Coordinates of C-alpha atoms in Angstrom, one line a residue:
X265 CA -34.7 -31.6 -26.6
X266 CA -32.6 -33.9 -24.2
X267 CA -32.6 -32.4 -20.5
X268 CA -30.3 -35.6 -19.1
X269 CA -26.6 -35.0 -18.7
X270 CA -24.7 -38.1 -20.7
X271 CA -22.2 -40.0 -18.5
X272 CA -19.0 -38.4 -20.0
X273 CA -20.8 -35.2 -18.9
X274 CA -21.3 -36.2 -15.5
X275 CA -17.5 -37.5 -15.3
X276 CA -17.1 -34.0 -16.3
X277 CA -19.1 -32.4 -13.4
X278 CA -16.8 -34.9 -11.0
X279 CA -14.1 -33.6 -11.8
X280 CA -14.6 -29.9 -11.9
X281 CA -16.4 -30.5 -7.9
X282 CA -13.1 -32.6 -7.0
X283 CA -11.1 -29.5 -8.4
X284 CA -12.9 -26.9 -6.4
X285 CA -13.0 -28.6 -3.3
X286 CA -9.0 -29.1 -3.5
X287 CA -8.6 -25.4 -4.7
X288 CA -11.4 -22.9 -3.2
X289 CA -9.7 -21.1 0.1
X290 CA -12.5 -22.1 2.7
X291 CA -12.0 -18.6 4.2
X292 CA -13.5 -17.4 0.6
X293 CA -16.2 -20.2 0.5
X294 CA -17.0 -19.8 4.2
X295 CA -17.9 -16.3 3.5
X296 CA -19.7 -16.8 0.3
X297 CA -22.0 -19.6 2.2
X298 CA -23.1 -16.5 4.9
X299 CA -22.9 -13.7 2.3
X300 CA -20.2 -12.0 4.4
X301 CA -18.2 -9.1 2.8
X302 CA -15.6 -10.3 0.2
X303 CA -12.6 -8.1 0.0
X304 CA -10.7 -6.8 -3.1
X305 CA -8.1 -9.8 -2.2
X306 CA -10.7 -12.5 -2.2
X307 CA -11.8 -11.8 -5.6
X308 CA -8.5 -11.7 -6.8
X309 CA -7.4 -14.2 -5.6
X310 CA -9.9 -16.8 -6.5
X311 CA -9.8 -15.0 -10.1
X312 CA -5.9 -15.9 -10.3
X313 CA -6.4 -19.6 -9.1
X314 CA -8.6 -20.2 -11.9
X315 CA -6.6 -18.2 -14.2
X316 CA -3.4 -20.7 -13.7
X317 CA -5.4 -23.3 -14.2
X318 CA -6.5 -21.9 -17.7
X319 CA -10.3 -21.5 -16.2
X320 CA -11.3 -17.9 -15.9
X321 CA -12.3 -17.6 -19.3
X322 CA -13.8 -20.8 -19.1
X323 CA -16.3 -19.7 -22.0
X324 CA -13.4 -19.0 -24.2
X325 CA -13.0 -21.1 -27.5
X326 CA -9.3 -23.2 -27.4
X327 CA -7.5 -20.7 -29.9
X328 CA -8.3 -17.5 -27.5
X329 CA -6.2 -19.8 -24.8
X330 CA -9.6 -20.7 -23.3
X331 CA -10.5 -24.8 -22.8
X332 CA -13.0 -24.5 -25.4
X333 CA -15.7 -26.3 -23.5
X334 CA -19.4 -26.8 -24.7
X335 CA -22.4 -24.9 -23.5
X336 CA -23.2 -27.7 -21.2
X337 CA -19.8 -28.0 -19.6
X338 CA -19.7 -24.6 -19.2
X339 CA -22.9 -24.9 -17.4
X340 CA -21.7 -27.6 -14.9
X341 CA -18.7 -25.7 -14.2
X342 CA -20.6 -22.9 -13.0
X343 CA -22.9 -25.3 -11.1
X344 CA -20.3 -27.0 -9.2
X345 CA -18.3 -23.4 -8.0
X346 CA -21.3 -22.0 -7.1
X347 CA -22.6 -24.8 -4.9
X348 CA -19.3 -24.9 -3.2
X349 CA -19.5 -21.2 -1.9
X350 CA -16.9 -19.8 -4.8
X351 CA -17.4 -16.6 -5.2
X352 CA -18.8 -15.1 -8.7
X353 CA -16.3 -14.2 -11.3
X354 CA -16.2 -10.3 -11.7
X355 CA -17.5 -10.4 -15.3
X356 CA -16.6 -7.5 -17.0
X357 CA -13.3 -9.0 -18.1
X358 CA -13.7 -13.0 -18.9
X359 CA -17.3 -12.7 -19.4
X360 CA -18.6 -9.4 -21.1
X361 CA -15.2 -7.8 -23.0
X362 CA -13.3 -10.5 -23.8
X363 CA -16.0 -11.9 -26.3
X364 CA -15.9 -8.7 -27.7
X365 CA -12.0 -8.4 -27.8
X366 CA -12.3 -12.0 -29.5
X367 CA -15.0 -11.3 -32.2
X368 CA -14.0 -7.9 -32.9
X369 CA -10.9 -6.6 -31.7
X370 CA -7.9 -7.0 -34.0
X371 CA -4.5 -9.8 -33.4
X372 CA -2.7 -7.0 -32.1
X373 CA -5.7 -6.1 -29.4
X374 CA -6.0 -9.9 -29.0
X375 CA -2.4 -10.3 -27.5
X376 CA -2.1 -7.4 -25.7
X377 CA -5.5 -7.4 -23.7
X378 CA -6.6 -11.1 -23.6
X379 CA -3.8 -12.6 -21.7
X380 CA -4.0 -10.3 -18.6
X381 CA -7.9 -10.9 -18.3
X382 CA -7.4 -14.2 -18.6
X383 CA -4.9 -15.1 -15.8
X384 CA -7.2 -12.5 -13.1
X385 CA -4.2 -10.0 -13.5
X386 CA -6.1 -7.1 -15.0
X387 CA -9.6 -5.8 -13.7
X388 CA -11.7 -4.6 -15.9
X389 CA -14.3 -1.9 -15.0
X390 CA -17.5 -1.5 -17.7
X391 CA -18.4 1.8 -18.8
X392 CA -21.8 2.0 -19.9
X393 CA -24.8 3.8 -17.4
X394 CA -24.9 7.5 -17.6
X395 CA -26.7 9.7 -15.4
X396 CA -29.2 10.3 -17.9
X397 CA -28.4 7.1 -20.1
X398 CA -29.3 3.7 -18.0
X399 CA -31.5 1.3 -19.9
X400 CA -31.5 3.8 -23.3
X401 CA -28.1 3.0 -23.7
X402 CA -28.3 4.7 -27.1
X403 CA -28.5 8.1 -25.5
X404 CA -25.2 8.1 -23.9
X405 CA -22.7 11.1 -24.2
X406 CA -19.9 10.6 -23.0
X407 CA -17.6 12.0 -26.0
X408 CA -14.5 11.3 -28.0
X409 CA -13.1 13.5 -29.7
X410 CA -10.8 12.0 -32.2
X411 CA -7.4 14.2 -32.6
X412 CA -4.4 12.4 -34.5
X413 CA -3.5 8.9 -33.4
X414 CA -5.3 9.5 -30.2
X415 CA -9.5 10.5 -28.4
X416 CA -9.5 12.8 -26.2
X417 CA -13.0 11.3 -23.8
X418 CA -14.7 14.1 -22.0
X419 CA -17.9 13.2 -20.2
X420 CA -19.4 10.4 -16.9
X421 CA -20.3 7.7 -16.6
X422 CA -22.1 5.9 -13.1
X423 CA -23.3 2.5 -11.4
X424 CA -19.3 1.4 -12.4
X425 CA -19.5 -1.8 -10.2
X426 CA -16.1 -1.8 -8.3
X427 CA -14.8 1.0 -10.1
X428 CA -12.6 1.9 -7.2
X429 CA -10.8 -1.5 -8.1
X430 CA -10.1 -1.3 -11.8
X431 CA -7.4 -1.2 -14.1
X432 CA -8.8 -0.3 -17.2
X433 CA -12.5 -0.2 -18.6
X434 CA -14.2 -0.5 -21.5
X435 CA -16.3 2.3 -22.7
X436 CA -19.3 3.2 -24.8
X437 CA -18.6 7.1 -26.2
X438 CA -19.8 8.7 -28.9
X439 CA -18.0 10.1 -31.9
X440 CA -20.8 11.2 -34.2
X441 CA -24.1 12.9 -33.4
X442 CA -25.5 12.3 -36.9
X443 CA -27.8 10.2 -38.1
X444 CA -29.7 7.9 -35.2
X445 CA -28.1 7.9 -32.2
X446 CA -27.6 4.1 -31.9
X447 CA -25.1 5.0 -35.1
X448 CA -22.8 7.6 -33.7
X449 CA -21.7 5.5 -30.8
X450 CA -17.9 3.9 -30.6
X451 CA -16.1 1.0 -28.5
X452 CA -13.0 2.3 -26.3
X453 CA -10.8 1.0 -24.5
X454 CA -9.6 3.0 -21.9
X455 CA -6.7 3.0 -19.1
X456 CA -8.1 4.0 -15.6
X457 CA -4.7 5.4 -14.7
X458 CA -4.5 8.0 -17.2
X459 CA -4.6 11.3 -16.2
X460 CA -8.3 13.2 -16.4
X461 CA -10.0 9.8 -14.8
X462 CA -11.4 10.5 -11.2
X463 CA -13.4 7.6 -9.5
X464 CA -15.8 8.9 -6.9
X465 CA -17.8 6.4 -4.6
X466 CA -21.1 6.4 -4.5
X467 CA -22.0 4.9 -0.8
X468 CA -25.2 2.6 -0.4
X469 CA -27.6 2.4 2.3
X470 CA -25.6 0.1 4.3
X471 CA -22.5 2.2 4.1
X472 CA -20.9 -0.4 1.3
X473 CA -19.1 1.0 -1.2
X474 CA -20.0 -0.7 -4.3
X475 CA -20.9 1.6 -7.2
X476 CA -19.0 4.7 -8.2
X477 CA -19.1 7.7 -10.7
X478 CA -16.3 7.9 -13.1
X479 CA -15.3 11.0 -14.7
X480 CA -13.3 11.9 -17.7
X481 CA -11.6 15.1 -18.0
X482 CA -9.6 15.8 -20.8
X483 CA -8.4 12.1 -20.9
X484 CA -6.5 10.8 -23.7
X485 CA -7.1 7.2 -25.2
X486 CA -5.0 5.9 -28.1
X487 CA -6.5 5.8 -31.2
X488 CA -5.4 1.6 -31.4
X489 CA -7.4 0.8 -28.5
X490 CA -10.6 1.4 -30.4
X491 CA -12.3 -1.8 -31.0
X492 CA -13.5 -2.2 -34.6
X493 CA -14.9 0.5 -36.1
X494 CA -15.6 4.0 -35.3
X495 CA -19.9 4.9 -34.7
X496 CA -19.9 0.6 -34.8
X497 CA -19.8 0.3 -31.6
X498 CA -23.4 -0.1 -30.8
X499 CA -23.4 -3.6 -32.4
X500 CA -20.8 -4.4 -30.1
X501 CA -22.0 -3.8 -27.0
X502 CA -25.3 -5.3 -28.1
X503 CA -23.0 -8.5 -28.4
X504 CA -21.7 -8.1 -24.8
X505 CA -25.1 -7.5 -22.9
X506 CA -26.0 -10.6 -24.3
X507 CA -23.2 -12.6 -22.2
X508 CA -24.3 -9.8 -19.0
X509 CA -28.5 -10.5 -19.5
X510 CA -27.9 -14.7 -19.3
X511 CA -24.7 -14.2 -16.3
X512 CA -28.1 -11.9 -14.4
X513 CA -29.7 -15.0 -14.4
X514 CA -27.4 -16.7 -11.8
X515 CA -29.4 -19.7 -11.5
X516 CA -26.7 -21.5 -10.1
X517 CA -26.3 -19.0 -7.4
X518 CA -30.2 -19.2 -7.0
X519 CA -29.7 -22.8 -6.1
X520 CA -26.9 -22.4 -3.4
X521 CA -29.1 -19.5 -1.3
X522 CA -31.8 -21.3 -1.4
X523 CA -30.7 -24.0 0.6
X524 CA -29.0 -20.8 2.7
X525 CA -32.8 -19.5 2.9
X526 CA -34.1 -23.6 4.3
X527 CA -31.2 -23.1 7.2
X528 CA -32.6 -19.9 8.1
X529 CA -35.8 -21.0 8.3
X530 CA -34.8 -24.1 10.1
X531 CA -32.8 -21.5 12.9
X532 CA -34.8 -19.3 13.2
X533 CA -37.9 -22.3 13.6
X534 CA -40.1 -20.9 10.9
X535 CA -39.5 -24.4 9.2
X536 CA -42.6 -25.6 10.7
X537 CA -44.7 -23.4 9.7
X538 CA -47.0 -25.1 7.0
X539 CA -47.8 -21.5 4.9
X540 CA -43.7 -20.5 4.9
X541 CA -42.8 -23.6 3.8
X542 CA -45.5 -23.3 1.0
X543 CA -43.5 -20.1 0.1
X544 CA -40.4 -21.3 0.0
X545 CA -41.7 -24.0 -2.0
X546 CA -43.1 -21.9 -4.7
X547 CA -39.3 -20.5 -5.1
X548 CA -37.9 -23.7 -5.5
X549 CA -40.3 -24.6 -8.1
X550 CA -39.4 -21.0 -10.0
X551 CA -35.8 -21.7 -9.4
X552 CA -36.3 -25.0 -10.8
X553 CA -38.5 -23.7 -14.0
X554 CA -35.3 -21.3 -14.5
X555 CA -32.6 -24.0 -14.8
X556 CA -35.1 -26.1 -17.2
X557 CA -35.1 -22.7 -19.6
X558 CA -31.1 -22.7 -19.0
X559 CA -30.6 -26.8 -19.9
X560 CA -33.4 -26.0 -23.0
X561 CA -30.9 -22.9 -24.5
X562 CA -28.0 -25.4 -23.8
X563 CA -30.1 -28.4 -25.5
X564 CA -30.9 -26.6 -28.3
X565 CA -26.9 -25.3 -28.8
X566 CA -25.1 -28.8 -28.4
X567 CA -27.8 -30.1 -31.0
X568 CA -27.2 -27.2 -33.1
X569 CA -31.0 -25.7 -33.4
X570 CA -31.7 -22.6 -33.0
X571 CA -32.6 -21.3 -30.0
X572 CA -34.9 -18.7 -28.9
X573 CA -33.5 -15.5 -27.9
X574 CA -34.0 -15.3 -24.5
X575 CA -31.2 -14.1 -22.9
X576 CA -34.0 -10.9 -22.1
X577 CA -36.1 -14.1 -20.2
X578 CA -33.4 -14.9 -18.3
X579 CA -32.6 -11.5 -17.2
X580 CA -36.2 -10.9 -16.2
X581 CA -36.8 -14.0 -14.1
X582 CA -33.4 -14.5 -12.8
X583 CA -33.7 -10.9 -11.1
X584 CA -37.4 -11.8 -9.5
X585 CA -36.0 -14.7 -8.0
X586 CA -32.8 -13.1 -6.4
X587 CA -34.8 -10.4 -4.8
X588 CA -37.5 -13.1 -3.7
X589 CA -35.5 -15.5 -2.0
X590 CA -33.5 -12.2 0.1
X591 CA -37.1 -10.9 0.9
X592 CA -37.8 -14.6 2.3
X593 CA -34.6 -14.7 4.5
X594 CA -35.8 -11.3 6.1
X595 CA -38.9 -12.9 6.6
X596 CA -37.8 -15.6 8.4
X597 CA -35.3 -13.8 10.3
X598 CA -38.2 -11.5 11.3
X599 CA -37.5 -8.0 13.3
X600 CA -34.3 -9.6 14.3
X601 CA -33.1 -9.0 10.6
X602 CA -33.2 -5.3 10.7
X603 CA -30.5 -4.2 12.8
X604 CA -27.3 -3.1 10.8
X605 CA -24.1 -3.9 12.2
X606 CA -21.5 -3.6 9.4
X607 CA -18.8 -5.2 11.4
X608 CA -20.9 -8.3 11.9
X609 CA -20.8 -8.8 7.9
X610 CA -17.2 -9.3 8.3
X611 CA -15.9 -13.1 8.9
X612 CA -14.3 -13.4 12.3
X613 CA -16.8 -11.1 14.4
X614 CA -17.2 -12.0 17.6
X615 CA -19.6 -9.3 19.0
X616 CA -23.2 -9.8 20.2
X617 CA -25.5 -9.0 17.5
X618 CA -28.8 -7.5 18.7
X619 CA -32.0 -9.7 20.0
X620 CA -30.5 -12.9 17.0
X621 CA -28.2 -14.9 15.5
X622 CA -25.2 -13.1 13.8
X623 CA -26.3 -15.2 10.2
X624 CA -29.2 -12.8 10.1
X625 CA -27.0 -9.5 9.8
X626 CA -25.8 -9.4 6.3
X627 CA -29.6 -10.1 5.4
X628 CA -31.5 -7.0 5.2
X629 CA -27.8 -5.6 3.4
X630 CA -28.7 -8.4 0.5
X631 CA -32.4 -7.5 0.8
X632 CA -32.2 -3.8 0.0
X633 CA -29.4 -4.4 -2.8
X634 CA -31.4 -6.9 -4.8
X635 CA -33.6 -4.6 -4.7
X636 CA -31.1 -2.8 -8.2
X637 CA -31.4 -6.6 -10.1
X638 CA -34.6 -5.7 -11.9
X639 CA -33.2 -2.1 -13.0
X640 CA -29.7 -3.0 -13.9
X641 CA -28.8 -4.8 -17.1
X642 CA -31.5 -3.0 -18.9
X643 CA -34.7 -2.7 -16.5
X644 CA -37.5 -5.7 -17.1
X645 CA -39.6 -3.2 -18.5
X646 CA -37.5 -2.5 -21.2
X647 CA -36.7 -6.7 -21.4
X648 CA -40.1 -7.3 -21.7
X649 CA -40.4 -4.7 -24.4
X650 CA -37.8 -6.6 -26.5
X651 CA -39.1 -9.9 -25.7
X652 CA -42.0 -9.3 -27.0
X653 CA -41.0 -7.9 -30.5
X654 CA -37.7 -10.2 -31.1
X655 CA -39.7 -13.5 -29.2
X656 CA -43.5 -13.3 -29.7
X657 CA -43.5 -10.8 -33.1

């Protein structure tokens, strides 16, 4: 296992850093570094900038229009973008559904859907969770009934992240009730502008609109939008979830937020308290350990060795770290991190924040929002069971 970077990889890192510094809009990086609200235009703007360079699908092989980077190069790209203050790439299109289309879609589907994902022009949403199906996705009930050359879809999805912006959705739908629950699921691509699709916002505790309910009332979907074979969607879903859980770990964002935590601690005068610095030090050790786990996976992939199936482990540790740094920021701000002034989370706000610095305004919102990380993408309790079975035996 070699965790050091080669001279060629270091040169690649420097090239990425220089390009991102030149092309990342300053107003967007300011928002990211200070946890201010990003608009759809902010996220889409950065996606299109990457798309014009051919880097939005940075994990894609060259034959599908990607850069064909190695696992280490992809990691370095993610790290440099995160540290520079670039928004996270909205993963549903380039990171999640694109690999499924590449691996299991036919040539016509690849030609039809991949260019819009690669350019950043088409916004994808994820149709997995339902009111009664979260970590237990095998119990999905949204039904797709085949009628001639189309499917008729009825049902509901929930917690659809940024679904209010969605152009298309990849959906797990039930096409059979025979046999095991997993064997009756299909993977369907659905135009969210189709008649019968209703997106209803779920307002969060801070008043934000991040997630949604999506209802399907006799929605007609062309049968040509079925990925792979009918009733084989569970196989494709597992392929996608390995990408999602690794993405959730997000060690590079954790490194950036660690530096923000240190800035807030110094600003609020708690940096000099030994016990508080001890907590920051323990968090930093955990982040380094998570990074080492990621690098172990990269090292194994580069050398051609079989790496452990650690997607679940990365998700568990990464989500816990996200909760921990948001908690420490709250503790650093003390009572001044509690007031909710939504306008203060917008760039350029000139009002007076109650009792403290305006940089404290997003802390409570982030803290409560991060409670979700150990639940979504497969709850950590479920992930521990999977790791026990597949890794420990």
